[in-house]
Amino acid sequence: MAIFKRAQPEPDPRSSSPHSHRLDSGRQRAFARYLTAIGLDPEIAAAVDLAEFCRARDEGWEEVIRQIRGYAPDPDANCHVRGILARLGRLAQHQAGQQQAGQHQPARGHELDDIRDDLDLADGSDHERFPFFTAAQLNSGQFETRYLIKDVLAAGQPGGIFGAFKTLKTSLTADLLISLASGTPFLAQFPVAEPGRTLFLSGESGLSALQSIARRVCTSRGLSLAALENFELSPKLPRLDNAADVRALRRIIRDKRPVCVAIDPAYLAIRGDDARNLFAMGSLLRPLAEIGDATGCTILVVHHCKRSQNTVRSPATLDDIAWSGFAEFAAQWLLISRRRPYDAERGRHELWLTAGGRAGHHGLWALDTSDGVASGFERRKWKTAVRSVSIAEAQADEESLEATEERRTRREAGTLERHRRRALDILAKHPDGETIRRLRRLLGLNAQRIIDLLDSLVDDGLVVASKIERHERTEVAYRLAHKSETLVEPVENGGPS
C-alpha cells in the first residue's frame, strides 16, 4: 500500500466546493504537523497521505482481530501487526505466571481470553451462533420442506448438478433456472411451484455459447429471452477460497433475493490443491450452505463425475462424484449419466437423470435431448423428452431386437451375395449351363436356398433357364444370359425337383 501521496489531478469545480477542498488541505497540514511533532522529518511528514495512513492503520487492526480469533496469519499483513500480537502474547504469559504464583488477578476485561470474548460477542450472542431447541420446541416447531420443483428441487437447501463428461450439465442448469424464472415446467415435464428470480454464474462456456443455450431453451417454451425478467447471468465466478468473493456473493444474494443460484463449474471456483482433502473442501463449501440457510436461497454447484462414469451405462450415484466434499455437501442432487453413446450425426443424447435429497425425495428417469449440430442445415433446437425407466427399458429391448434382426438381415444379404458370385463363376466355366442338382452340390446349399439364389439371378437378368438333353432325358438348366437375351419365360413345370 502506498502511504506517500500520489500526484492528484486538479479538483473539478463541478464536483467539489472550495470549502471542502480547503477543509481537506487543512486536515492534511494538521496531520503533517502531528507527524513532525512525534519526530518525523518535515519533508517526509508532508508527503504522507492521511487517507492511506488511516486505511493502513485500520487494516492492521483488522488483521490483529483476525489472528486473535484464531485465523491463519496473512503473510502480507501490516508490519506492525506482529508487534501488537507479541505484546498481547506477553500479556497472556504474564497473567499465566500470576495464576501459578497465586497472585491477585487483574480485573476482568484485561485478559486475552476476555479480549477475544468481547470481540466475539460484538458480532452476536452465543445463542445466535449456536441456537438450541428444547425437546418441546423441536416437537412443536414447523420445519416443513418447501419445494421449488416438486420431488426434484427443495428450497433453501444446498446441492449440485453432477454429471459425466459432456452430458449437458450447463444446458440442463440453464433449463432449470429459466424454468424457475418463468414458471414453466423443468425439461417440459416437472411443474414449477411459483416463478422467482434466478442467478446463473457460468464461467466456462463463454457468452456466445450461453446466449445460444438460453435462446434455445426459451424458444422451446414459447418464451422470449429478451422479455425474461427473473433470469440473470454472469460470466464471472466467485473464488470460494477468497473471503472477499464470498462476501460479495452473500451481498448479491441478499440484495437480489433469488430463489436459486447456480455456480458452473465448481472446479473454476475452487482451488484444486485440496481436492482430495475432505476437511479442506468442507471449509470451502460450507459458506455456500450458510448463505443459503441465512437467505433461503437454493445454491447449486455444477460439477463433474469421475472419468470412469463416461463408459458406464448405468445411472450415476453420489459415489461417482469427483473430488472430496461435494457428495457430503449436497443436501440434494441431480445426477446425469449416459444410457447410450452420443449420436453425433443427430446431436442426440440419451441420458439417465437421477434426483434425490436429504428431504426424502428421489426419482430416476430416462432423459432424451436433441439440440442438433452447429454445422447442420436446420437451426439448432432444444428438445427434451422425459420417460419412466420401465418405458425406456422396454423401448431399449425393442430397439435391441430390431437391431439384432437388422444385423441378421445384413448377414444373410452378405451370404446371398457371396453365393451369387460363386454361382456366376461356376456358370461361366459351363457355357451350356448346369442343373439345379449339380449347382446345389457344388455350392453346398439346401433346396430352398438354391431356389432363392437362382430366382434372384434370373430376376436380375444375369442367368436364364433353359432345357437341355442329358442322359436321354430333358432337364432344366441355368446358364449365363447373353446381352441380347431377354428374360426367358419360366419352364413348364419348372422348378427344381
Short mmCIF file of C-alpha atoms in Angstrom, two decimals:
data_model
loop_
_atom_site.label_atom_id
_atom_site.label_comp_id
_atom_site.label_asym_id
_atom_site.label_seq_id
_atom_site.Cartn_x
_atom_site.Cartn_y
_atom_site.Cartn_z
CA MET A 1 0.00 0.00 0.00
CA ALA A 2 1.33 3.42 -0.90
CA ILE A 3 1.40 5.68 2.16
CA PHE A 4 3.00 8.62 0.36
CA LYS A 5 0.82 10.96 -1.60
CA ARG A 6 0.43 10.49 -5.35
CA ALA A 7 0.15 13.42 -7.69
CA GLN A 8 -3.53 14.33 -7.74
CA PRO A 9 -5.38 15.96 -10.65
CA GLU A 10 -6.83 19.39 -10.19
CA PRO A 11 -10.21 19.24 -8.42
CA ASP A 12 -13.25 19.55 -10.65
CA PRO A 13 -15.17 22.68 -9.61
CA ARG A 14 -18.42 20.95 -10.60
CA SER A 15 -17.91 18.09 -8.12
CA SER A 16 -16.25 19.76 -5.10
CA SER A 17 -16.62 23.13 -3.45
CA PRO A 18 -13.70 25.41 -2.45
CA HIS A 19 -14.74 24.99 1.18
CA SER A 20 -14.39 21.17 1.12
CA HIS A 21 -11.05 21.44 -0.67
CA ARG A 22 -9.75 23.86 1.99
CA LEU A 23 -11.02 21.52 4.72
CA ASP A 24 -9.15 18.53 3.25
CA SER A 25 -5.99 20.61 2.87
CA GLY A 26 -6.29 21.76 6.46
CA ARG A 27 -6.58 18.20 7.73
CA GLN A 28 -3.55 17.16 5.72
CA ARG A 29 -1.47 20.04 7.14
CA ALA A 30 -2.59 19.24 10.69
CA PHE A 31 -1.64 15.61 10.16
CA ALA A 32 1.78 16.63 8.83
CA ARG A 33 2.34 18.83 11.91
CA TYR A 34 1.44 15.87 14.13
CA LEU A 35 3.94 13.60 12.38
CA THR A 36 6.62 16.29 12.68
CA ALA A 37 5.85 16.66 16.39
CA ILE A 38 6.47 12.95 17.00
CA GLY A 39 9.86 13.13 15.30
CA LEU A 40 9.25 12.55 11.56
CA ASP A 41 11.24 14.64 9.07
CA PRO A 42 9.04 17.60 7.95
CA GLU A 43 9.51 16.83 4.23
CA ILE A 44 8.54 13.21 4.75
CA ALA A 45 5.64 14.20 7.01
CA ALA A 46 4.25 16.48 4.31
CA ALA A 47 4.38 13.64 1.78
CA VAL A 48 2.43 11.09 3.88
CA ASP A 49 -1.17 10.68 2.66
CA LEU A 50 -3.67 10.90 5.54
CA ALA A 51 -6.32 8.66 3.94
CA GLU A 52 -3.84 5.93 3.05
CA PHE A 53 -2.30 6.13 6.54
CA CYS A 54 -5.71 5.65 8.16
CA ARG A 55 -6.54 2.78 5.81
CA ALA A 56 -3.26 1.03 6.64
CA ARG A 57 -3.94 1.51 10.34
CA ASP A 58 -7.46 0.05 10.04
CA GLU A 59 -6.26 -2.93 8.00
CA GLY A 60 -3.55 -3.59 10.57
CA TRP A 61 -6.06 -3.74 13.40
CA GLU A 62 -8.41 -5.91 11.34
CA GLU A 63 -5.57 -8.40 10.93
CA VAL A 64 -4.87 -8.27 14.67
CA ILE A 65 -8.52 -9.08 15.38
CA ARG A 66 -8.49 -11.93 12.81
CA GLN A 67 -5.49 -13.57 14.41
CA ILE A 68 -6.88 -13.14 17.92
CA ARG A 69 -9.94 -15.04 16.71
CA GLY A 70 -7.74 -17.90 15.58
CA TYR A 71 -7.48 -17.33 11.82
CA ALA A 72 -4.24 -18.09 9.98
CA PRO A 73 -1.91 -15.07 9.67
CA ASP A 74 -1.92 -13.06 6.46
CA PRO A 75 1.63 -13.19 5.01
CA ASP A 76 1.14 -9.68 3.57
CA ALA A 77 -0.13 -8.13 6.78
CA ASN A 78 0.87 -4.70 8.06
CA CYS A 79 4.37 -4.75 9.59
CA HIS A 80 3.05 -3.54 12.98
CA VAL A 81 0.63 -6.48 13.37
CA ARG A 82 3.31 -8.85 14.62
CA GLY A 83 4.42 -6.45 17.32
CA ILE A 84 0.88 -5.89 18.61
CA LEU A 85 0.24 -9.64 18.80
CA ALA A 86 3.57 -10.17 20.54
CA ARG A 87 2.60 -7.66 23.23
CA LEU A 88 -0.75 -9.41 23.69
CA GLY A 89 1.07 -12.76 23.95
CA ARG A 90 3.42 -11.41 26.62
CA LEU A 91 0.36 -10.12 28.50
CA ALA A 92 -1.17 -13.63 28.42
CA GLN A 93 2.09 -15.23 29.63
CA HIS A 94 2.36 -12.69 32.44
CA GLN A 95 -1.20 -13.48 33.54
CA ALA A 96 -0.49 -17.23 33.45
CA GLY A 97 2.57 -16.66 35.69
CA GLN A 98 0.41 -14.72 38.12
CA GLN A 99 -2.09 -17.61 38.27
CA GLN A 100 0.66 -20.13 39.05
CA ALA A 101 2.09 -17.85 41.77
CA GLY A 102 -1.34 -17.30 43.28
CA GLN A 103 -1.09 -13.56 42.81
CA HIS A 104 -4.07 -11.25 42.53
CA GLN A 105 -5.66 -11.42 39.08
CA PRO A 106 -6.26 -8.27 37.07
CA ALA A 107 -9.79 -7.07 36.60
CA ARG A 108 -11.92 -8.82 34.02
CA GLY A 109 -11.53 -7.30 30.57
CA HIS A 110 -7.73 -7.19 30.62
CA GLU A 111 -7.14 -10.87 29.92
CA LEU A 112 -6.51 -12.14 26.38
CA ASP A 113 -9.48 -14.54 26.59
CA ASP A 114 -11.70 -11.67 27.66
CA ILE A 115 -10.48 -9.64 24.69
CA ARG A 116 -11.46 -12.49 22.43
CA ASP A 117 -14.83 -12.87 24.17
CA ASP A 118 -15.58 -9.18 23.76
CA LEU A 119 -14.71 -9.32 20.06
CA ASP A 120 -16.84 -12.41 19.52
CA LEU A 121 -19.85 -11.11 21.40
CA ALA A 122 -19.67 -7.83 19.48
CA ASP A 123 -20.72 -9.83 16.39
CA GLY A 124 -23.63 -11.51 18.15
CA SER A 125 -24.56 -13.58 21.16
CA ASP A 126 -23.57 -17.21 21.62
CA HIS A 127 -27.23 -18.19 21.21
CA GLU A 128 -27.25 -16.61 17.77
CA ARG A 129 -24.12 -18.55 16.84
CA PHE A 130 -25.32 -21.87 18.27
CA PRO A 131 -29.12 -21.81 18.66
CA PHE A 132 -30.52 -24.65 20.77
CA PHE A 133 -34.05 -26.07 20.71
CA THR A 134 -35.61 -27.75 23.68
CA ALA A 135 -37.37 -31.05 23.09
CA ALA A 136 -40.73 -29.26 23.30
CA GLN A 137 -39.64 -26.62 20.80
CA LEU A 138 -38.33 -29.29 18.46
CA ASN A 139 -41.64 -31.13 18.68
CA SER A 140 -43.85 -28.08 18.14
CA GLY A 141 -41.72 -26.34 15.51
CA GLN A 142 -42.87 -26.09 11.89
CA PHE A 143 -39.88 -27.31 9.88
CA GLU A 144 -41.54 -28.32 6.64
CA THR A 145 -39.69 -28.74 3.38
CA ARG A 146 -40.84 -26.37 0.66
CA TYR A 147 -40.21 -27.38 -2.94
CA LEU A 148 -39.35 -25.14 -5.86
CA ILE A 149 -39.95 -28.13 -8.14
CA LYS A 150 -41.94 -30.95 -6.59
CA ASP A 151 -39.79 -34.02 -5.83
CA VAL A 152 -36.87 -32.51 -7.75
CA LEU A 153 -35.60 -29.33 -6.05
CA ALA A 154 -36.18 -28.16 -2.47
CA ALA A 155 -35.99 -24.52 -1.39
CA GLY A 156 -33.12 -23.22 0.73
CA GLN A 157 -31.02 -26.40 0.63
CA PRO A 158 -27.54 -26.53 -0.94
CA GLY A 159 -26.95 -29.05 -3.67
CA GLY A 160 -25.40 -29.76 -7.00
CA ILE A 161 -25.85 -30.84 -10.59
CA PHE A 162 -23.31 -33.58 -11.20
CA GLY A 163 -22.65 -35.32 -14.47
CA ALA A 164 -20.21 -37.28 -16.56
CA PHE A 165 -18.06 -35.65 -19.25
CA LYS A 166 -20.12 -33.67 -21.78
CA THR A 167 -23.56 -34.71 -20.56
CA LEU A 168 -25.17 -31.25 -20.97
CA LYS A 169 -24.67 -30.11 -17.38
CA THR A 170 -24.63 -26.43 -18.36
CA SER A 171 -27.63 -26.77 -20.69
CA LEU A 172 -29.68 -28.61 -18.07
CA THR A 173 -28.74 -25.98 -15.48
CA ALA A 174 -29.90 -23.24 -17.85
CA ASP A 175 -33.16 -25.13 -18.41
CA LEU A 176 -33.64 -25.42 -14.64
CA LEU A 177 -33.02 -21.72 -13.93
CA ILE A 178 -35.11 -20.48 -16.87
CA SER A 179 -37.93 -22.79 -15.76
CA LEU A 180 -37.82 -21.33 -12.24
CA ALA A 181 -37.64 -17.78 -13.59
CA SER A 182 -40.57 -18.21 -15.99
CA GLY A 183 -42.70 -20.68 -14.05
CA THR A 184 -42.64 -23.15 -16.96
CA PRO A 185 -42.02 -26.89 -16.35
CA PHE A 186 -38.43 -28.03 -15.96
CA LEU A 187 -37.47 -30.14 -19.00
CA ALA A 188 -41.07 -29.58 -20.13
CA GLN A 189 -42.03 -32.25 -17.57
CA PHE A 190 -41.69 -31.13 -13.92
CA PRO A 191 -44.01 -28.28 -12.79
CA VAL A 192 -42.54 -25.25 -11.00
CA ALA A 193 -44.36 -24.22 -7.81
CA GLU A 194 -44.05 -20.49 -8.49
CA PRO A 195 -41.68 -18.30 -10.52
CA GLY A 196 -38.82 -16.45 -8.85
CA ARG A 197 -35.55 -14.74 -9.63
CA THR A 198 -32.59 -16.93 -10.57
CA LEU A 199 -28.88 -16.18 -11.00
CA PHE A 200 -26.56 -18.20 -13.25
CA LEU A 201 -22.82 -17.73 -12.67
CA SER A 202 -21.21 -19.66 -15.50
CA GLY A 203 -17.53 -19.17 -16.24
CA GLU A 204 -16.59 -21.98 -18.63
CA SER A 205 -18.76 -21.93 -21.76
CA GLY A 206 -18.41 -18.29 -22.80
CA LEU A 207 -21.14 -15.75 -23.52
CA SER A 208 -21.68 -16.88 -27.12
CA ALA A 209 -22.50 -20.47 -26.12
CA LEU A 210 -24.51 -19.36 -23.08
CA GLN A 211 -26.57 -16.98 -25.21
CA SER A 212 -27.29 -19.77 -27.69
CA ILE A 213 -28.32 -22.18 -24.93
CA ALA A 214 -30.60 -19.63 -23.23
CA ARG A 215 -32.26 -18.69 -26.53
CA ARG A 216 -32.93 -22.31 -27.47
CA VAL A 217 -34.38 -23.13 -24.04
CA CYS A 218 -36.65 -20.06 -24.18
CA THR A 219 -37.78 -20.87 -27.72
CA SER A 220 -38.70 -24.41 -26.67
CA ARG A 221 -41.02 -22.88 -24.01
CA GLY A 222 -42.53 -20.28 -26.29
CA LEU A 223 -40.65 -17.54 -24.42
CA SER A 224 -38.53 -14.59 -25.49
CA LEU A 225 -35.15 -14.32 -23.80
CA ALA A 226 -35.36 -10.53 -24.12
CA ALA A 227 -38.58 -10.50 -22.08
CA LEU A 228 -37.42 -12.92 -19.36
CA GLU A 229 -37.18 -10.63 -16.32
CA ASN A 230 -36.29 -13.02 -13.48
CA PHE A 231 -33.20 -14.58 -15.07
CA GLU A 232 -29.71 -13.06 -14.79
CA LEU A 233 -26.36 -14.45 -15.93
CA SER A 234 -22.77 -13.58 -15.10
CA PRO A 235 -19.72 -14.97 -16.94
CA LYS A 236 -17.63 -14.44 -13.79
CA LEU A 237 -17.32 -16.96 -10.97
CA PRO A 238 -16.63 -16.31 -7.28
CA ARG A 239 -13.47 -17.79 -5.81
CA LEU A 240 -14.72 -19.72 -2.83
CA ASP A 241 -11.24 -19.56 -1.26
CA ASN A 242 -11.38 -15.77 -1.44
CA ALA A 243 -13.22 -14.23 1.53
CA ALA A 244 -13.97 -11.04 -0.41
CA ASP A 245 -15.66 -13.01 -3.21
CA VAL A 246 -17.73 -14.98 -0.71
CA ARG A 247 -18.83 -11.76 0.99
CA ALA A 248 -19.69 -10.26 -2.40
CA LEU A 249 -21.78 -13.33 -3.26
CA ARG A 250 -23.58 -13.01 0.07
CA ARG A 251 -24.36 -9.35 -0.60
CA ILE A 252 -25.58 -10.10 -4.14
CA ILE A 253 -27.92 -12.84 -2.91
CA ARG A 254 -29.14 -10.62 -0.07
CA ASP A 255 -29.82 -7.70 -2.42
CA LYS A 256 -31.28 -9.55 -5.43
CA ARG A 257 -33.12 -12.18 -3.34
CA PRO A 258 -33.03 -15.05 -5.86
CA VAL A 259 -34.76 -18.36 -5.19
CA CYS A 260 -31.92 -20.26 -6.83
CA VAL A 261 -28.27 -19.60 -7.74
CA ALA A 262 -26.06 -21.93 -9.78
CA ILE A 263 -22.24 -21.80 -9.90
CA ASP A 264 -20.88 -23.52 -13.02
CA PRO A 265 -18.38 -25.16 -12.95
CA ALA A 266 -17.09 -25.83 -9.45
CA TYR A 267 -13.51 -26.56 -10.49
CA LEU A 268 -13.06 -22.96 -11.67
CA ALA A 269 -14.40 -21.60 -8.37
CA ILE A 270 -12.25 -23.72 -6.04
CA ARG A 271 -8.51 -24.27 -5.93
CA GLY A 272 -7.52 -27.83 -6.72
CA ASP A 273 -4.75 -28.16 -4.15
CA ASP A 274 -7.11 -29.63 -1.56
CA ALA A 275 -9.35 -31.61 -3.93
CA ARG A 276 -8.69 -34.87 -2.05
CA ASN A 277 -8.90 -33.32 1.42
CA LEU A 278 -12.43 -33.71 2.76
CA PHE A 279 -11.90 -31.25 5.62
CA ALA A 280 -10.39 -28.53 3.43
CA MET A 281 -13.13 -28.89 0.80
CA GLY A 282 -15.76 -28.81 3.53
CA SER A 283 -14.44 -25.47 4.80
CA LEU A 284 -14.60 -24.05 1.25
CA LEU A 285 -18.14 -25.29 0.53
CA ARG A 286 -19.59 -24.55 3.97
CA PRO A 287 -20.09 -20.79 3.36
CA LEU A 288 -22.46 -21.62 0.48
CA ALA A 289 -24.64 -23.66 2.81
CA GLU A 290 -24.55 -20.89 5.41
CA ILE A 291 -25.54 -18.24 2.85
CA GLY A 292 -28.41 -20.42 1.65
CA ASP A 293 -29.58 -21.06 5.20
CA ALA A 294 -29.50 -17.35 6.05
CA THR A 295 -31.25 -16.16 2.87
CA GLY A 296 -33.48 -19.09 1.95
CA CYS A 297 -31.77 -19.32 -1.43
CA THR A 298 -31.07 -22.69 -3.08
CA ILE A 299 -27.40 -22.64 -4.10
CA LEU A 300 -26.28 -25.29 -6.59
CA VAL A 301 -22.77 -26.10 -7.75
CA VAL A 302 -22.26 -27.74 -11.15
CA HIS A 303 -19.53 -30.36 -11.00
CA HIS A 304 -18.29 -33.37 -12.95
CA CYS A 305 -18.27 -37.06 -12.14
CA LYS A 306 -15.25 -39.32 -12.31
CA ARG A 307 -13.91 -40.26 -15.73
CA SER A 308 -14.83 -43.90 -15.11
CA GLN A 309 -18.51 -42.88 -15.39
CA ASN A 310 -18.02 -41.95 -19.05
CA THR A 311 -18.18 -45.57 -20.17
CA VAL A 312 -20.74 -46.89 -17.67
CA ARG A 313 -24.31 -47.15 -18.97
CA SER A 314 -26.00 -47.29 -15.56
CA PRO A 315 -27.41 -44.37 -13.52
CA ALA A 316 -24.80 -42.34 -11.64
CA THR A 317 -24.66 -42.33 -7.83
CA LEU A 318 -23.12 -39.97 -5.28
CA ASP A 319 -20.06 -42.23 -5.21
CA ASP A 320 -19.34 -41.21 -8.82
CA ILE A 321 -18.85 -37.52 -7.99
CA ALA A 322 -15.26 -36.36 -8.46
CA TRP A 323 -13.22 -34.76 -5.65
CA SER A 324 -13.85 -34.90 -1.95
CA GLY A 325 -16.55 -33.00 -0.10
CA PHE A 326 -19.18 -32.48 -2.81
CA ALA A 327 -21.25 -35.58 -2.05
CA GLU A 328 -21.17 -34.68 1.67
CA PHE A 329 -22.01 -31.02 0.95
CA ALA A 330 -25.02 -31.74 -1.27
CA ALA A 331 -28.32 -31.80 0.59
CA GLN A 332 -29.94 -32.50 -2.78
CA TRP A 333 -28.65 -33.51 -6.18
CA LEU A 334 -29.31 -34.05 -9.86
CA LEU A 335 -27.09 -36.76 -11.35
CA ILE A 336 -26.64 -37.17 -15.10
CA SER A 337 -25.09 -40.14 -16.90
CA ARG A 338 -25.27 -41.74 -20.32
CA ARG A 339 -27.59 -44.58 -21.32
CA ARG A 340 -26.06 -44.82 -24.77
CA PRO A 341 -23.19 -43.22 -26.66
CA TYR A 342 -23.72 -39.74 -28.04
CA ASP A 343 -25.23 -39.64 -31.55
CA ALA A 344 -23.02 -37.01 -33.20
CA GLU A 345 -24.89 -37.09 -36.50
CA ARG A 346 -28.19 -36.00 -34.94
CA GLY A 347 -26.85 -34.23 -31.84
CA ARG A 348 -28.82 -36.63 -29.65
CA HIS A 349 -28.10 -37.55 -26.03
CA GLU A 350 -29.76 -40.50 -24.26
CA LEU A 351 -29.20 -39.99 -20.55
CA TRP A 352 -30.16 -41.14 -17.09
CA LEU A 353 -31.44 -38.36 -14.78
CA THR A 354 -31.44 -39.06 -11.04
CA ALA A 355 -32.88 -36.65 -8.46
CA GLY A 356 -32.59 -37.05 -4.72
CA GLY A 357 -32.18 -35.23 -1.43
CA ARG A 358 -32.00 -35.44 2.33
CA ALA A 359 -35.63 -34.39 2.49
CA GLY A 360 -36.51 -37.83 1.16
CA HIS A 361 -37.39 -37.16 -2.48
CA HIS A 362 -35.92 -39.47 -5.10
CA GLY A 363 -36.54 -40.22 -8.76
CA LEU A 364 -34.94 -41.85 -11.78
CA TRP A 365 -35.92 -41.06 -15.35
CA ALA A 366 -34.74 -41.64 -18.89
CA LEU A 367 -33.93 -38.27 -20.45
CA ASP A 368 -33.50 -37.84 -24.19
CA THR A 369 -32.30 -34.50 -25.53
CA SER A 370 -31.72 -33.32 -29.07
CA ASP A 371 -30.30 -29.92 -29.90
CA GLY A 372 -28.90 -30.60 -33.36
CA VAL A 373 -25.41 -29.76 -34.56
CA ALA A 374 -23.96 -26.34 -35.33
CA SER A 375 -22.96 -27.36 -38.87
CA GLY A 376 -26.36 -28.82 -39.75
CA PHE A 377 -28.81 -27.44 -42.31
CA GLU A 378 -31.53 -26.79 -39.70
CA ARG A 379 -31.31 -24.32 -36.84
CA ARG A 380 -30.39 -25.88 -33.51
CA LYS A 381 -33.33 -26.51 -31.17
CA TRP A 382 -33.64 -27.64 -27.57
CA LYS A 383 -35.85 -30.73 -27.39
CA THR A 384 -36.26 -32.89 -24.30
CA ALA A 385 -38.28 -35.99 -23.53
CA VAL A 386 -38.55 -37.49 -20.05
CA ARG A 387 -39.83 -41.05 -19.68
CA SER A 388 -40.17 -43.58 -16.91
CA VAL A 389 -37.48 -46.22 -16.53
CA SER A 390 -39.84 -49.08 -17.44
CA ILE A 391 -40.89 -47.45 -20.70
CA ALA A 392 -37.31 -46.60 -21.58
CA GLU A 393 -36.11 -50.13 -20.85
CA ALA A 394 -38.98 -51.66 -22.86
CA GLN A 395 -38.15 -49.42 -25.78
CA ALA A 396 -34.48 -50.28 -25.40
CA ASP A 397 -35.33 -54.01 -25.54
CA GLU A 398 -37.47 -53.46 -28.64
CA GLU A 399 -34.74 -51.45 -30.31
CA SER A 400 -32.21 -54.12 -29.36
CA LEU A 401 -34.36 -56.78 -31.03
CA GLU A 402 -34.75 -54.61 -34.11
CA ALA A 403 -31.02 -54.07 -34.23
CA THR A 404 -30.44 -57.82 -33.89
CA GLU A 405 -32.87 -58.50 -36.73
CA GLU A 406 -31.24 -55.85 -38.85
CA ARG A 407 -27.80 -57.38 -38.26
CA ARG A 408 -29.17 -60.84 -39.15
CA THR A 409 -30.70 -59.48 -42.35
CA ARG A 410 -27.42 -57.82 -43.29
CA ARG A 411 -25.55 -61.06 -42.67
CA GLU A 412 -28.00 -63.04 -44.80
CA ALA A 413 -27.76 -60.48 -47.58
CA GLY A 414 -23.99 -60.70 -47.46
CA THR A 415 -24.10 -64.51 -47.57
CA LEU A 416 -26.51 -64.48 -50.51
CA GLU A 417 -24.25 -62.11 -52.41
CA ARG A 418 -21.26 -64.40 -51.87
CA HIS A 419 -23.23 -67.39 -53.14
CA ARG A 420 -24.38 -65.41 -56.18
CA ARG A 421 -20.81 -64.61 -57.12
CA ARG A 422 -19.77 -68.25 -56.70
CA ALA A 423 -22.71 -69.43 -58.84
CA LEU A 424 -21.82 -66.97 -61.61
CA ASP A 425 -18.21 -68.19 -61.53
CA ILE A 426 -19.38 -71.81 -61.90
CA LEU A 427 -21.75 -70.99 -64.77
CA ALA A 428 -19.01 -69.03 -66.52
CA LYS A 429 -17.00 -72.26 -66.68
CA HIS A 430 -20.00 -74.17 -68.08
CA PRO A 431 -21.43 -72.13 -71.01
CA ASP A 432 -24.08 -74.79 -71.77
CA GLY A 433 -25.44 -74.46 -68.23
CA GLU A 434 -25.75 -76.56 -65.12
CA THR A 435 -28.68 -78.25 -63.48
CA ILE A 436 -30.02 -77.23 -60.14
CA ARG A 437 -28.97 -80.53 -58.61
CA ARG A 438 -25.31 -80.00 -59.62
CA LEU A 439 -25.26 -76.34 -58.58
CA ARG A 440 -26.73 -77.30 -55.24
CA ARG A 441 -23.98 -79.88 -54.72
CA LEU A 442 -21.19 -77.53 -55.83
CA LEU A 443 -22.39 -74.65 -53.64
CA GLY A 444 -23.37 -76.77 -50.64
CA LEU A 445 -26.85 -75.26 -50.31
CA ASN A 446 -30.19 -76.76 -49.39
CA ALA A 447 -33.12 -76.84 -51.81
CA GLN A 448 -34.77 -73.62 -50.65
CA ARG A 449 -31.56 -71.61 -50.65
CA ILE A 450 -30.59 -72.72 -54.19
CA ILE A 451 -34.07 -71.79 -55.45
CA ASP A 452 -33.84 -68.32 -53.83
CA LEU A 453 -30.36 -67.88 -55.24
CA LEU A 454 -31.28 -68.77 -58.83
CA ASP A 455 -34.50 -66.76 -58.70
CA SER A 456 -32.52 -63.67 -57.71
CA LEU A 457 -30.06 -64.16 -60.57
CA VAL A 458 -32.89 -64.68 -63.08
CA ASP A 459 -34.74 -61.60 -61.77
CA ASP A 460 -31.59 -59.52 -62.25
CA GLY A 461 -31.20 -60.81 -65.84
CA LEU A 462 -27.85 -62.42 -65.11
CA VAL A 463 -28.98 -66.02 -65.66
CA VAL A 464 -31.57 -67.67 -67.92
CA ALA A 465 -33.29 -71.02 -67.56
CA SER A 466 -33.42 -73.45 -70.46
CA LYS A 467 -33.98 -77.12 -71.24
CA ILE A 468 -31.12 -79.41 -72.06
CA GLU A 469 -30.93 -83.05 -73.07
CA ARG A 470 -28.73 -85.04 -70.77
CA HIS A 471 -28.58 -88.80 -70.25
CA GLU A 472 -31.54 -89.36 -72.56
CA ARG A 473 -33.79 -87.07 -70.57
CA THR A 474 -34.73 -83.44 -70.60
CA GLU A 475 -33.61 -81.36 -67.62
CA VAL A 476 -33.88 -77.71 -66.59
CA ALA A 477 -30.52 -75.99 -66.61
CA TYR A 478 -29.30 -72.47 -65.89
CA ARG A 479 -26.66 -70.63 -67.86
CA LEU A 480 -25.30 -67.09 -68.08
CA ALA A 481 -27.51 -64.71 -70.05
CA HIS A 482 -26.14 -63.10 -73.19
CA LYS A 483 -26.61 -59.36 -73.63
CA SER A 484 -29.10 -59.84 -76.44
CA GLU A 485 -31.23 -62.27 -74.47
CA THR A 486 -34.35 -61.30 -72.64
CA LEU A 487 -35.80 -62.97 -69.64
CA VAL A 488 -36.95 -66.45 -70.56
CA GLU A 489 -40.42 -67.42 -69.52
CA PRO A 490 -40.47 -69.97 -66.71
CA VAL A 491 -40.13 -73.50 -67.96
CA GLU A 492 -43.35 -75.53 -67.80
CA ASN A 493 -43.36 -77.49 -64.62
CA GLY A 494 -40.23 -75.52 -63.92
CA GLY A 495 -38.50 -75.54 -60.68
CA PRO A 496 -36.05 -78.00 -59.39
CA SER A 497 -37.10 -81.43 -58.42
#
